[in-house]
XYZ file of C-alpha atoms in Angstrom:
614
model
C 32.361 13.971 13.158
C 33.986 14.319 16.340
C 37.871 13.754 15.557
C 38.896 13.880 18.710
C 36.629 11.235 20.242
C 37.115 9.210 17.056
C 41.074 9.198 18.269
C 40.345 8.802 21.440
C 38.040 6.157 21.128
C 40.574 4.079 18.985
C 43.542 4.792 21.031
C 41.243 3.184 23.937
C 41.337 -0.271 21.872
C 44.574 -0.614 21.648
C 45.334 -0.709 25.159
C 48.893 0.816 25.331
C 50.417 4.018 23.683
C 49.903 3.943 19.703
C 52.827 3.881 17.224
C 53.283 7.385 15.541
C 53.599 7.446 11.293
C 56.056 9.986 9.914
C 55.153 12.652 8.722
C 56.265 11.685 4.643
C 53.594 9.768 2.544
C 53.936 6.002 4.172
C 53.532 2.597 3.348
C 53.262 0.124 5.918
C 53.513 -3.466 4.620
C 53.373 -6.474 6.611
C 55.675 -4.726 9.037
C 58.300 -3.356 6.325
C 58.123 0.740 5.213
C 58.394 0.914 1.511
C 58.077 4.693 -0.145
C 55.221 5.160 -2.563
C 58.168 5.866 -5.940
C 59.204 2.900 -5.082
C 56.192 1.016 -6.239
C 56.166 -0.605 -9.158
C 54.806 1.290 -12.289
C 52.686 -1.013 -14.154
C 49.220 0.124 -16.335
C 46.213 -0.027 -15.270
C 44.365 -3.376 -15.797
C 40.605 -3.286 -17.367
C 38.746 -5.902 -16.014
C 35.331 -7.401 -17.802
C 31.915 -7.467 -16.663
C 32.203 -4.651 -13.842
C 30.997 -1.224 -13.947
C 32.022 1.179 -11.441
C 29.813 3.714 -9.347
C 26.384 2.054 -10.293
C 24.538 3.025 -7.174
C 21.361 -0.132 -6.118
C 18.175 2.304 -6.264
C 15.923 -0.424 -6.518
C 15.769 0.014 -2.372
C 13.499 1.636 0.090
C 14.618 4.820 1.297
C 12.996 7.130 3.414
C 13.224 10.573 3.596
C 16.968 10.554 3.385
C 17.740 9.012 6.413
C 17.329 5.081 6.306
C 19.360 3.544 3.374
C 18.102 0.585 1.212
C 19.880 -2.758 1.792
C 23.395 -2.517 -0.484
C 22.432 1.012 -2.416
C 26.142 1.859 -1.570
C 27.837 -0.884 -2.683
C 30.917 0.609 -2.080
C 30.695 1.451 1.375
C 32.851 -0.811 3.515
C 33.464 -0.967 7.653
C 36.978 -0.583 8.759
C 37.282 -2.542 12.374
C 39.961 -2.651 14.343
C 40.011 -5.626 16.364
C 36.586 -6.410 17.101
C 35.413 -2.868 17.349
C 33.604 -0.897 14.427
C 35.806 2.578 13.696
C 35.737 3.979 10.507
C 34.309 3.579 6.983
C 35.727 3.209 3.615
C 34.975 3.173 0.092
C 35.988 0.359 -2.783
C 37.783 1.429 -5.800
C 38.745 -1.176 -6.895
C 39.138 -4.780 -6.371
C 42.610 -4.642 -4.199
C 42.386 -1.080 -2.342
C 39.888 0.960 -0.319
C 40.282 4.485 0.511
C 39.735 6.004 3.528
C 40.614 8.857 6.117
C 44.582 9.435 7.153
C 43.273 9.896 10.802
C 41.225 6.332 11.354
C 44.720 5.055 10.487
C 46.822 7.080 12.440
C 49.172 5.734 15.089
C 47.302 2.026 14.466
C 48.929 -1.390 13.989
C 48.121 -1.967 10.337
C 47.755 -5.987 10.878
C 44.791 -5.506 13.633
C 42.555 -3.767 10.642
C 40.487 -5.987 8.845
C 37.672 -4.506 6.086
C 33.865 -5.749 5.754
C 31.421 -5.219 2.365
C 28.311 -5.723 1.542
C 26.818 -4.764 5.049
C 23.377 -2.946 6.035
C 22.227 -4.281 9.551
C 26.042 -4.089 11.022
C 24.172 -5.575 13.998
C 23.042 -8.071 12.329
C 24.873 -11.607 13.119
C 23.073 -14.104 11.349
C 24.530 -12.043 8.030
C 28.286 -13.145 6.917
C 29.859 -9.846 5.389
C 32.705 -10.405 3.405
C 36.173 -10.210 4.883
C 39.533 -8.960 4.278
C 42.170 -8.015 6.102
C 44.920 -5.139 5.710
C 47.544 -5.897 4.455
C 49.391 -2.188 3.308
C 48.345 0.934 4.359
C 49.561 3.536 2.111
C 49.000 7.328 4.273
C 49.495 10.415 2.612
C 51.126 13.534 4.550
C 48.964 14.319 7.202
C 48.884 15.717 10.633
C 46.570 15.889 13.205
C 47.224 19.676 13.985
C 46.494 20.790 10.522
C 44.448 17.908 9.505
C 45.349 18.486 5.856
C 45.596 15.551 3.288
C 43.509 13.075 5.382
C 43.580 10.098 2.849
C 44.627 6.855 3.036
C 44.605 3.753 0.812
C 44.025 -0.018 2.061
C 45.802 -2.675 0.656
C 43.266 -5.874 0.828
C 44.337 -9.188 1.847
C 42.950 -10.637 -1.416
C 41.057 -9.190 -4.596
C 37.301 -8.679 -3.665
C 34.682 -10.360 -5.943
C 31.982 -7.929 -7.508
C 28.536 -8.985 -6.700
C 25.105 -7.257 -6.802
C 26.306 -6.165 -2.861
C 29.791 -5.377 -3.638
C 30.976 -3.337 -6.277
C 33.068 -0.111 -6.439
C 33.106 3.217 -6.634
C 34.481 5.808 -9.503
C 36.605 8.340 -9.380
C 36.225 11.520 -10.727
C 37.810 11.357 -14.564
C 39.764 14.504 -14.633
C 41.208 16.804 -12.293
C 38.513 19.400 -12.139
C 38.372 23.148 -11.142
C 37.631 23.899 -7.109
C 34.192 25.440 -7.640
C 33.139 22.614 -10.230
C 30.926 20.957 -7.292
C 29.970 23.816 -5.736
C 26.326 23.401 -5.256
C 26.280 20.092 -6.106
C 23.731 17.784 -4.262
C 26.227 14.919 -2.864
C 25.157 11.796 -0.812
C 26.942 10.803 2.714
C 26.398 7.621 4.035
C 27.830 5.501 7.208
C 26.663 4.074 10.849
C 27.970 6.451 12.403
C 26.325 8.313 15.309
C 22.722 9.943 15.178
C 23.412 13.132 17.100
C 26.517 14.091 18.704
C 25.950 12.255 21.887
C 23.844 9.165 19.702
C 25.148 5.734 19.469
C 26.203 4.558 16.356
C 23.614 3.290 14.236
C 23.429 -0.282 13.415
C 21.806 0.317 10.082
C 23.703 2.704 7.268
C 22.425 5.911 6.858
C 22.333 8.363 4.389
C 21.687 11.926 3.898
C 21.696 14.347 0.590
C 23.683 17.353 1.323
C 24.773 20.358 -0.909
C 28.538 21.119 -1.813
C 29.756 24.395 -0.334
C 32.604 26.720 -1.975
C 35.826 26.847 -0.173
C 34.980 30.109 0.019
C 31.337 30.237 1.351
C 32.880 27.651 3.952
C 35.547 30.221 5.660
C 32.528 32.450 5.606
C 31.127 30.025 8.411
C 32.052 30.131 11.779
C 35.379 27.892 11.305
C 38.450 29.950 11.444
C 39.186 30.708 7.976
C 42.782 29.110 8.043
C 41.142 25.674 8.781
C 39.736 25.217 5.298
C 42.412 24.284 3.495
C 42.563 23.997 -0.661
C 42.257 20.588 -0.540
C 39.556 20.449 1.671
C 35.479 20.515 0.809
C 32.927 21.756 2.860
C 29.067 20.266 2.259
C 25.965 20.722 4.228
C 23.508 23.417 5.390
C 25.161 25.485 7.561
C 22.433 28.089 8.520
C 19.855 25.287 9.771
C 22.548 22.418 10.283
C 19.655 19.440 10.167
C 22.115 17.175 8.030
C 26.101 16.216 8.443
C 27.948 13.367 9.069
C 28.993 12.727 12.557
C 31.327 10.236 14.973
C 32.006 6.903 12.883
C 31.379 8.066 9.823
C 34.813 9.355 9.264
C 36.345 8.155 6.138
C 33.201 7.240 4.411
C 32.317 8.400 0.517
C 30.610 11.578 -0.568
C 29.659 11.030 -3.825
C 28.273 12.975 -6.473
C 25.963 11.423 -9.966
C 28.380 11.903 -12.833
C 26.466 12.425 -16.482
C 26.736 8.811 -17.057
C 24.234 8.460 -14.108
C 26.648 6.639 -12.157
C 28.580 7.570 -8.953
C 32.067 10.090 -8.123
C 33.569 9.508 -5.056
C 33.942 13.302 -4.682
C 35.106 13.523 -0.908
C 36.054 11.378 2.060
C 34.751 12.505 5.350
C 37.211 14.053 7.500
C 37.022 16.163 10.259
C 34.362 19.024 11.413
C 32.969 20.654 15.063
C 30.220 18.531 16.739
C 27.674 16.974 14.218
C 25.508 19.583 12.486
C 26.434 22.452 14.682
C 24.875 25.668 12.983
C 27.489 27.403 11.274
C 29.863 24.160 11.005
C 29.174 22.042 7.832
C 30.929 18.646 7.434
C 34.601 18.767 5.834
C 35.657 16.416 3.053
C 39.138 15.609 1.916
C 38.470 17.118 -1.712
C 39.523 13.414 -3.732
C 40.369 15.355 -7.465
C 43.436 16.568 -5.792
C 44.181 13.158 -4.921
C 43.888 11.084 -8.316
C 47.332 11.278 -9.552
C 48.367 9.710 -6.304
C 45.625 7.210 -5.410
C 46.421 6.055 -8.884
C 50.259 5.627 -8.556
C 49.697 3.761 -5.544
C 46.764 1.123 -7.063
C 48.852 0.452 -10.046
C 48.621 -3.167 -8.893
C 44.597 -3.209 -9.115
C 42.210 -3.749 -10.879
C 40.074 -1.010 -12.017
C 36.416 -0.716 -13.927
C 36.348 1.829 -16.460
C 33.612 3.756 -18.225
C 35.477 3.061 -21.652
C 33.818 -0.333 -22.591
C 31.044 0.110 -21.061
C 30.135 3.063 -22.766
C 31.333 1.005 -25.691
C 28.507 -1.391 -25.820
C 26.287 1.366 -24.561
C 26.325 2.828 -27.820
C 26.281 -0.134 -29.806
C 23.064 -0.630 -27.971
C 21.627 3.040 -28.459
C 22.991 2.406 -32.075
C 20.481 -0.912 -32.809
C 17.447 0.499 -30.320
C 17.440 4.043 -32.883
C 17.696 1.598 -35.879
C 15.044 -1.106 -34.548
C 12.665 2.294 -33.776
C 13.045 3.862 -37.242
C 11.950 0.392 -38.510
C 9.020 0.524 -36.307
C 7.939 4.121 -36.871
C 8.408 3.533 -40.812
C 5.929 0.382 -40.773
C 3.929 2.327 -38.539
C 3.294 5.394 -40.640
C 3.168 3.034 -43.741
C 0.181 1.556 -42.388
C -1.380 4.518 -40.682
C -0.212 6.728 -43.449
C 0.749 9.282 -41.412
C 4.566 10.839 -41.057
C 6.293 9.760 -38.129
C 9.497 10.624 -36.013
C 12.036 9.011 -34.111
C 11.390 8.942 -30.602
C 13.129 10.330 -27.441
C 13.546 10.330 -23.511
C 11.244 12.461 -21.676
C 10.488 12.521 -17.315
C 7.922 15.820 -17.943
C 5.331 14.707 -20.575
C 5.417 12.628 -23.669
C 6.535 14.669 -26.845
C 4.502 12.993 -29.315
C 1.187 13.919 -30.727
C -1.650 12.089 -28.612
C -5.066 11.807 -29.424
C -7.642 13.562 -27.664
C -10.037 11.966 -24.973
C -12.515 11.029 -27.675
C -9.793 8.710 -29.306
C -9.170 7.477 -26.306
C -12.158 6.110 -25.832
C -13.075 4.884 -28.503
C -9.789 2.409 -28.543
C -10.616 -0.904 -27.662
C -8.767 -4.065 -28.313
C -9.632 -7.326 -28.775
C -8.955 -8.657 -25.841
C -9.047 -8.491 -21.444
C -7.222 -7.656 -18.997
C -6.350 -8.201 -15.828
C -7.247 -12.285 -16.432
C -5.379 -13.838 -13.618
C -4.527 -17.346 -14.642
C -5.642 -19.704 -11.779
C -4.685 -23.180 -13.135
C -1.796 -25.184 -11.260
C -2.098 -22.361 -8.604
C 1.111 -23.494 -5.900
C -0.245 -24.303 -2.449
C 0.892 -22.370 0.709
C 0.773 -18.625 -1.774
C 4.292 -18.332 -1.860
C 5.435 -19.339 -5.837
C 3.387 -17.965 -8.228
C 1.832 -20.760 -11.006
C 3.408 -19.891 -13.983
C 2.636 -16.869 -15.837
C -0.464 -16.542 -12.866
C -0.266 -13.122 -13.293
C 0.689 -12.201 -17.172
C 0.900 -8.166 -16.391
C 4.485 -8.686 -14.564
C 7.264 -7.234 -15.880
C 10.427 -7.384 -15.213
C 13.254 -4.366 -15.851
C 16.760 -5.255 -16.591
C 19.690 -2.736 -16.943
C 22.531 -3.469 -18.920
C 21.973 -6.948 -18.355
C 20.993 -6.962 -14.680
C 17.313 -7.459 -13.081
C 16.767 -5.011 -10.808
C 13.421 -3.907 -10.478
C 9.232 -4.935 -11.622
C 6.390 -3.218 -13.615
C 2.976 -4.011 -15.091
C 1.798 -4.251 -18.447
C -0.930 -1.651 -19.120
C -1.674 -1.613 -22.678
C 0.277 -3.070 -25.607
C 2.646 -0.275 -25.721
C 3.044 0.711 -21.996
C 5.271 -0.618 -18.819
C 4.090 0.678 -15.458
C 6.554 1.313 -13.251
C 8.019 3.285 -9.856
C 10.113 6.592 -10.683
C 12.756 5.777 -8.364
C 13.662 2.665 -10.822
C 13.989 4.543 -13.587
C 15.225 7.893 -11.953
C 18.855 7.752 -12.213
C 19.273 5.069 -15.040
C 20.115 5.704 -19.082
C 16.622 4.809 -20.845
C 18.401 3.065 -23.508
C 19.866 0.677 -21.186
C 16.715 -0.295 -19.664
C 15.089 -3.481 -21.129
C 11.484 -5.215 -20.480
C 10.951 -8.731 -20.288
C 7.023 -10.635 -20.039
C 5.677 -13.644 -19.997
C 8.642 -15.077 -17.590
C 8.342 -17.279 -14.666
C 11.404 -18.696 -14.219
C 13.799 -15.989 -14.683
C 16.905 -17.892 -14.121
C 15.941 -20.381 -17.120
C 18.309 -18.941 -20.012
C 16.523 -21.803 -22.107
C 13.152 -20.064 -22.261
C 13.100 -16.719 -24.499
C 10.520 -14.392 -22.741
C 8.615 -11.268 -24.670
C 11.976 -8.324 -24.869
C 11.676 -5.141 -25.655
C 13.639 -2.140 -25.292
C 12.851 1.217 -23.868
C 12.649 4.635 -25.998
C 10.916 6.811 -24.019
C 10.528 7.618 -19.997
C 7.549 9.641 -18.492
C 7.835 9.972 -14.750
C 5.979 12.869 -12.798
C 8.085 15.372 -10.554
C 9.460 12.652 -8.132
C 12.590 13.288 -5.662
C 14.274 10.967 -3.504
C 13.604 13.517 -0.298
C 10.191 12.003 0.760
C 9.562 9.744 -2.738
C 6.057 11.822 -3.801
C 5.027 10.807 -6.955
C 6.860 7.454 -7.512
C 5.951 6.645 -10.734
C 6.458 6.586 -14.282
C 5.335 4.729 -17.326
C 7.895 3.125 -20.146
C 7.267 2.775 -23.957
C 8.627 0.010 -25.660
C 9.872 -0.036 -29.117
C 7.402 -2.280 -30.424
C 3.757 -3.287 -29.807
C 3.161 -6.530 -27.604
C 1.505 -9.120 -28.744
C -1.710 -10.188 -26.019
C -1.389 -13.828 -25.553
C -2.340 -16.114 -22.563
C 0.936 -15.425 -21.339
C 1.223 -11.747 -21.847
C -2.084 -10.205 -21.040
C -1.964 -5.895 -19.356
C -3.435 -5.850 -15.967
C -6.592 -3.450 -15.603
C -6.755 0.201 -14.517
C -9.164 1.374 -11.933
C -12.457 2.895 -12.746
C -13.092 4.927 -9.785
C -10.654 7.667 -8.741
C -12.468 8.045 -5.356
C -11.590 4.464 -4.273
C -9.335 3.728 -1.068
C -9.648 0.139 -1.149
C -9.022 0.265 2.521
C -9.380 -3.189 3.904
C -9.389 -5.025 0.677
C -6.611 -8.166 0.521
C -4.405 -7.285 -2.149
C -1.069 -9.296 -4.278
C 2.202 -8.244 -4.591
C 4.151 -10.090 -7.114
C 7.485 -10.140 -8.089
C 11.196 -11.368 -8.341
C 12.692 -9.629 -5.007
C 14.721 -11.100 -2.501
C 12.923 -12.993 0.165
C 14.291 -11.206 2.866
C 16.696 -8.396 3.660
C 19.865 -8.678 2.447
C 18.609 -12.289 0.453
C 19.460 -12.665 -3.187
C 16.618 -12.290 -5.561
C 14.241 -14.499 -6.241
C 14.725 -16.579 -9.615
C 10.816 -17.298 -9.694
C 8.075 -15.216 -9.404
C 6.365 -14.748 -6.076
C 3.353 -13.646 -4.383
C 2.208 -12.414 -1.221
C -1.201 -11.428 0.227
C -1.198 -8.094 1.977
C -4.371 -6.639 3.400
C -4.563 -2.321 2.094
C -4.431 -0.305 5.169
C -5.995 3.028 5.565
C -3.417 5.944 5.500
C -4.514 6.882 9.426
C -3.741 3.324 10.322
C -0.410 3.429 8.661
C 0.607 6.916 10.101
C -0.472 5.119 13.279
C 2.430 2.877 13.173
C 6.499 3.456 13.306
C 6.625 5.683 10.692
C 6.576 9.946 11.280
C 2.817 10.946 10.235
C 4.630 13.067 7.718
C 6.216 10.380 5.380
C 2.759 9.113 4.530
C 0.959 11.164 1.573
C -2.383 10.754 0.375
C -0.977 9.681 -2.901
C 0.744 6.849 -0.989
C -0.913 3.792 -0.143
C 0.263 1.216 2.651
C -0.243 -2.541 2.873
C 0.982 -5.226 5.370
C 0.437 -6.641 8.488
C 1.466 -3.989 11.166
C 1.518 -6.146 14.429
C 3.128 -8.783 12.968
C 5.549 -8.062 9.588
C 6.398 -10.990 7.892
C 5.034 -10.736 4.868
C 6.098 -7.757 2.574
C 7.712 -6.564 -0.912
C 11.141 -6.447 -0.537
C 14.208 -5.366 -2.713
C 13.910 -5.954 -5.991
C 10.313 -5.539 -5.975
C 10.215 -2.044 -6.333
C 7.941 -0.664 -9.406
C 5.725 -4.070 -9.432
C 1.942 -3.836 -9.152
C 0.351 -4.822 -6.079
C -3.587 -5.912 -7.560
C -7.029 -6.569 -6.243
C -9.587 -9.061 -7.487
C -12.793 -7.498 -9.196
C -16.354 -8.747 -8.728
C -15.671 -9.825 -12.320
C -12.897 -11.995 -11.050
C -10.365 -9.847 -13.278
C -7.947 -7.907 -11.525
C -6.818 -4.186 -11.113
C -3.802 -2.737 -9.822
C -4.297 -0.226 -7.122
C -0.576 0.568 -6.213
C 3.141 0.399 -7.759
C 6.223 -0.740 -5.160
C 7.277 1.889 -3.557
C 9.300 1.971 -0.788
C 9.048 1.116 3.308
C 11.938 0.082 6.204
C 13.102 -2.976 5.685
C 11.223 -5.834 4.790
C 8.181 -7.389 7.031
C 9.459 -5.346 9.693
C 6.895 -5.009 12.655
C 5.531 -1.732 12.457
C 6.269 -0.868 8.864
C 4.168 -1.966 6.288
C 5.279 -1.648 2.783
C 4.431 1.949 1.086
C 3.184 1.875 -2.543
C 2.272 4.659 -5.158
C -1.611 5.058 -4.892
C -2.504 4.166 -8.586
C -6.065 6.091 -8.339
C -4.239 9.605 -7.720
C -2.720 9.204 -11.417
C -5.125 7.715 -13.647
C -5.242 11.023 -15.754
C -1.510 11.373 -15.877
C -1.239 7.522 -16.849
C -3.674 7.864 -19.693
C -2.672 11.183 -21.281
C 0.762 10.015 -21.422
C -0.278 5.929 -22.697
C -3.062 7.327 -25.402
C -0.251 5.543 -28.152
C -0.877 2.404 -26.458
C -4.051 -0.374 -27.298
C -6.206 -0.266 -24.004
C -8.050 -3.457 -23.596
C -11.828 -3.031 -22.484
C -11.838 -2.478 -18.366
């Protein structure tokens, strides 16, 4: 983190001798001080259709370092004049919080706020804008570098978008050792390494919370680490921290509604993962009491309603299942039981290989409809490929599958990973997904299978859904085949992609299907390129053009099949969306789940589901 050269590098912009703030908690308002008791009292206003702390995972990320485009939608740049200094975090739609010091001895009115950003370096990209208007500074010091918050009054109210949206705060004032050991995520552009530029793309790294305790234990002076500090990183082998220009970015922590805390603000710390000297936070739970009296004016998101029609729709999902199961074991004549979330193995019974087997439905898959095919392979024809699914939580797209069998969604793990099952819905047979006049296949998820995937080097991306109700196979909604042969590498073979993504980084999503042609590379070749030989697994799979980019999957894509043609003209998907740097970058080809490496997994945990004949 560097605090001094953060100061020092700020004080150089300004050009003369900076302003000092008092030493009492400050407002500074267009030029007028105004005490914090002072502000008006008011309630806090809910506001519809938001939901705070819902992190984007539908993204690439690799090995904790790169972040997908807009996973942290409530990270924000804090420039001062033209010059990148600090980062921030949204809270709500009038304020952003930050660190005391990136404020310190500043002229308010030369701060100005950007959202939505990945590429910082990237000018053809318009980030929204809004300048500082208040800054609200609690009482801290730059000898004892205690209570190093800060609030941002915006210009305006930000509008919520699938790039911009904030982050929550923790509900409760909690305990000091309640995060202890808690994995937390840091994120900025700020330096690499110590002597690093800053990094034009935002990084991230996963790093576990240390007690106050274990963190005077280190080789800081034990007075430094102050109550309502936080310590978090890996002191012993010091390969992750935060460093210089990351200062006042989030740490966050996944609450149990699977959504994100903003747990700690980076603050201060010596050198950049020094052994011995992990990162130091400004611990936020002491801060809620205030950062609420001083936001009274905003508007925040709360869990309340949310949670609210969350149950409503657990409430209809259990009843529409029971219905299901009771027809079910009416016909079958068997007893039969209401059905939960699993991500180790399936809990009901499941026939035995035999069974399995023998199973065959009256119908084919992997029939890729070829009439009105669009010219120039770019649009799909409608419903060309009748496998793709699309996954929408609470409402919002935000990732692909394939249909498998009549029962079963494949997907990737990392779409499913840190999402409520219940919330999760299917859709088939669309084309156009922006038509609200045409009323595609739905069904809701009841149970999750995914194998033992992390988000540390994304092994084992993958995972199959269960709907609550059999599909019906029609021209329109038709399951993609499974591969025959485990052995096969289809290296060299030209496979699709298909799916909804955005058509380039940082793009909105596409509202009709697309496809792309992407030649399979062999893992050697892929290794060969930008990425570290040790990213690529043998139950990966890359595809792309290396020398050139251009064509790839891209956000929003993630979990959608990427399929080859048979001899038999019928098609069989050979990898799920996975993850890769960007999108056509030169260099990195997209990385998928190697579908051959599960085909066991996938049909021990599918035997419920109709197979139709390979």
């Amino acid at each position: 983190m560097l605090l001094c050269v953060v100061f020092c590098f700020l004080c150089a912009l300004v050009g003369s001798s900076p302003h000092s703030l008092n030493k009492d908690s400050l407002v500074i308002s267009e030029g007028s001080f105004q005490h914090p008791s002072k502000l008006m009292k008011r309630a806090l206003r809910e506001c519809e259709d938001c939901a705070c702390g819902e992190r984007n995972e539908e993204g690439r990320v690799v090995g904790g370092i790169g972040s997908s485009v807009n996973a942290f939608p409530w990270l924000a740049r804090v420039i001062y004049q033209k010059s990148f200094g600090c980062a921030a975090s949204l809270i709500n739609d009038r304020y952003v919080v930050t660190a005391a010091h990136c404020m310190k001895g500043f002229m308010w009115y030369m701060f100005r706020v950007t959202f939505g950003e990945h590429d910082r370096c990237d000018r053809t990209q318009i980030a929204a804008t809004r300048y500082v208007v208040k800054v609200i500074a609690h009482n801290f010091t730059l000898d004892v570098l205690s209570n190093d918050i800060a609030l941002l009054r915006l210009s305006s109210p930000v509008e919520y978008s699938h790039a911009v949206r904030p982050v929550c705060l923790p509900t409760r004032k909690v305990p000091e050792n309640l995060y202890t050991d808690t994995m937390a995520t840091v994120a900025g552009w700020g330096a690499v390494n110590e002597t690093g530029k800053w990094s034009c793309t935002l990084l991230e790294a996963e790093l576990p919370v240390l007690s106050n305790e274990a963190c005077r234990n280190t080789k800081y002076n034990a007075t430094k680490i102050k109550d309502v500090m936080m310590c978090a990183g890996y002191p012993e082998t010091a390969h992750k921290d935060a460093c210089t220009g990351d200062s006042g970015g989030p740490l966050v922590a996944e609450n149990e509604e699977h959504m994100y805390d903003l747990i700690g603000i980076v603050s201060w710390g010596y050198g950049c993962a020094r052994k011995g000297y992990p990162g130091v936070y400004t611990r936020v739970t002491r801060y809620l009491d205030w950062i609420k009296d001083n936001t009274a004016d905003a508007c925040y998101c709360k869990y309340c309603k949310l949670m609210e029609s969350m149950w409503k729709i657990v409430l209809v999902i259990v009843i529409s299942v029971y219905i299901v199961n009771c027809e079910e074991g009416v016909q079958n004549g068997t007893e039969t039981t209401t059905e939960s979330t699993t991500e180790a193995a399936a809990t009901e019974p499941m026939p035995d290989d035999g069974e399995f087997y023998s199973r065959k439905c009256n119908c084919r898959c992997g029939e890729r409809n070829e009439a009105s095919r669009i010219v120039g392979g770019v649009e799909t024809a409608v419903n060309e490929f009748p496998w793709v699914a699309r996954l929408s939580y609470h409402n919002k797209f935000y990732c692909g599958g394939s249909l498998i069998n009549d029962r079963y969604v494949l997907t990737a793990a990392h779409c499913v990973k840190t999402f409520m099952w219940f919330m999760v819905r299917v859709t088939l047979g669309e084309h156009n997904r922006c038509n609200n006049t045409h009323r595609p296949v739905t069904r809701y998820i009841i149970q999750v299978v995914s194998k033992n995937f992390t988000f540390a080097n994304f092994n084992d991306d993958i995972a199959v859904l269960k709907m609550n109700s059999v599909v019906p196979i029609t021209d329109t909604v038709k399951p993609v085949c499974l591969p025959t042969n485990d052995h096969k590498t289809y290296e060299g073979v030209h496979a699709i992609a298909a799916g909804w993504g955005t058509m380039g980084e940082g793009k909105n999503h596409s509202c009709y299907l697309r496809e792309v042609e992407l030649p399979v590379l062999s893992n050697k070749a892929c290794k060969s390129g930008k990425y570290t030989a040790n990213m690529i697994s043998e139950t990966m799979l890359c595809a792309g053009y290396m020398s050139e980019g251009k064509k790839d999957t891209c956000q929003g894509d993630s979990g959608g099949p990427l399929s080859a043609e048979r001899s038999d003209k019928r098609h069989e998907q050979l990898g799920v969306v996975s993850w890769g740097i960007g999108c056509g970058r030169v260099g990195y080809p997209g990385v998928y789940t190697r579908v051959t490496k599960y085909l066991d997994w996938i049909r021990t945990n599918t035997k419920s589901g109709c197979f139709c004949s390979a």
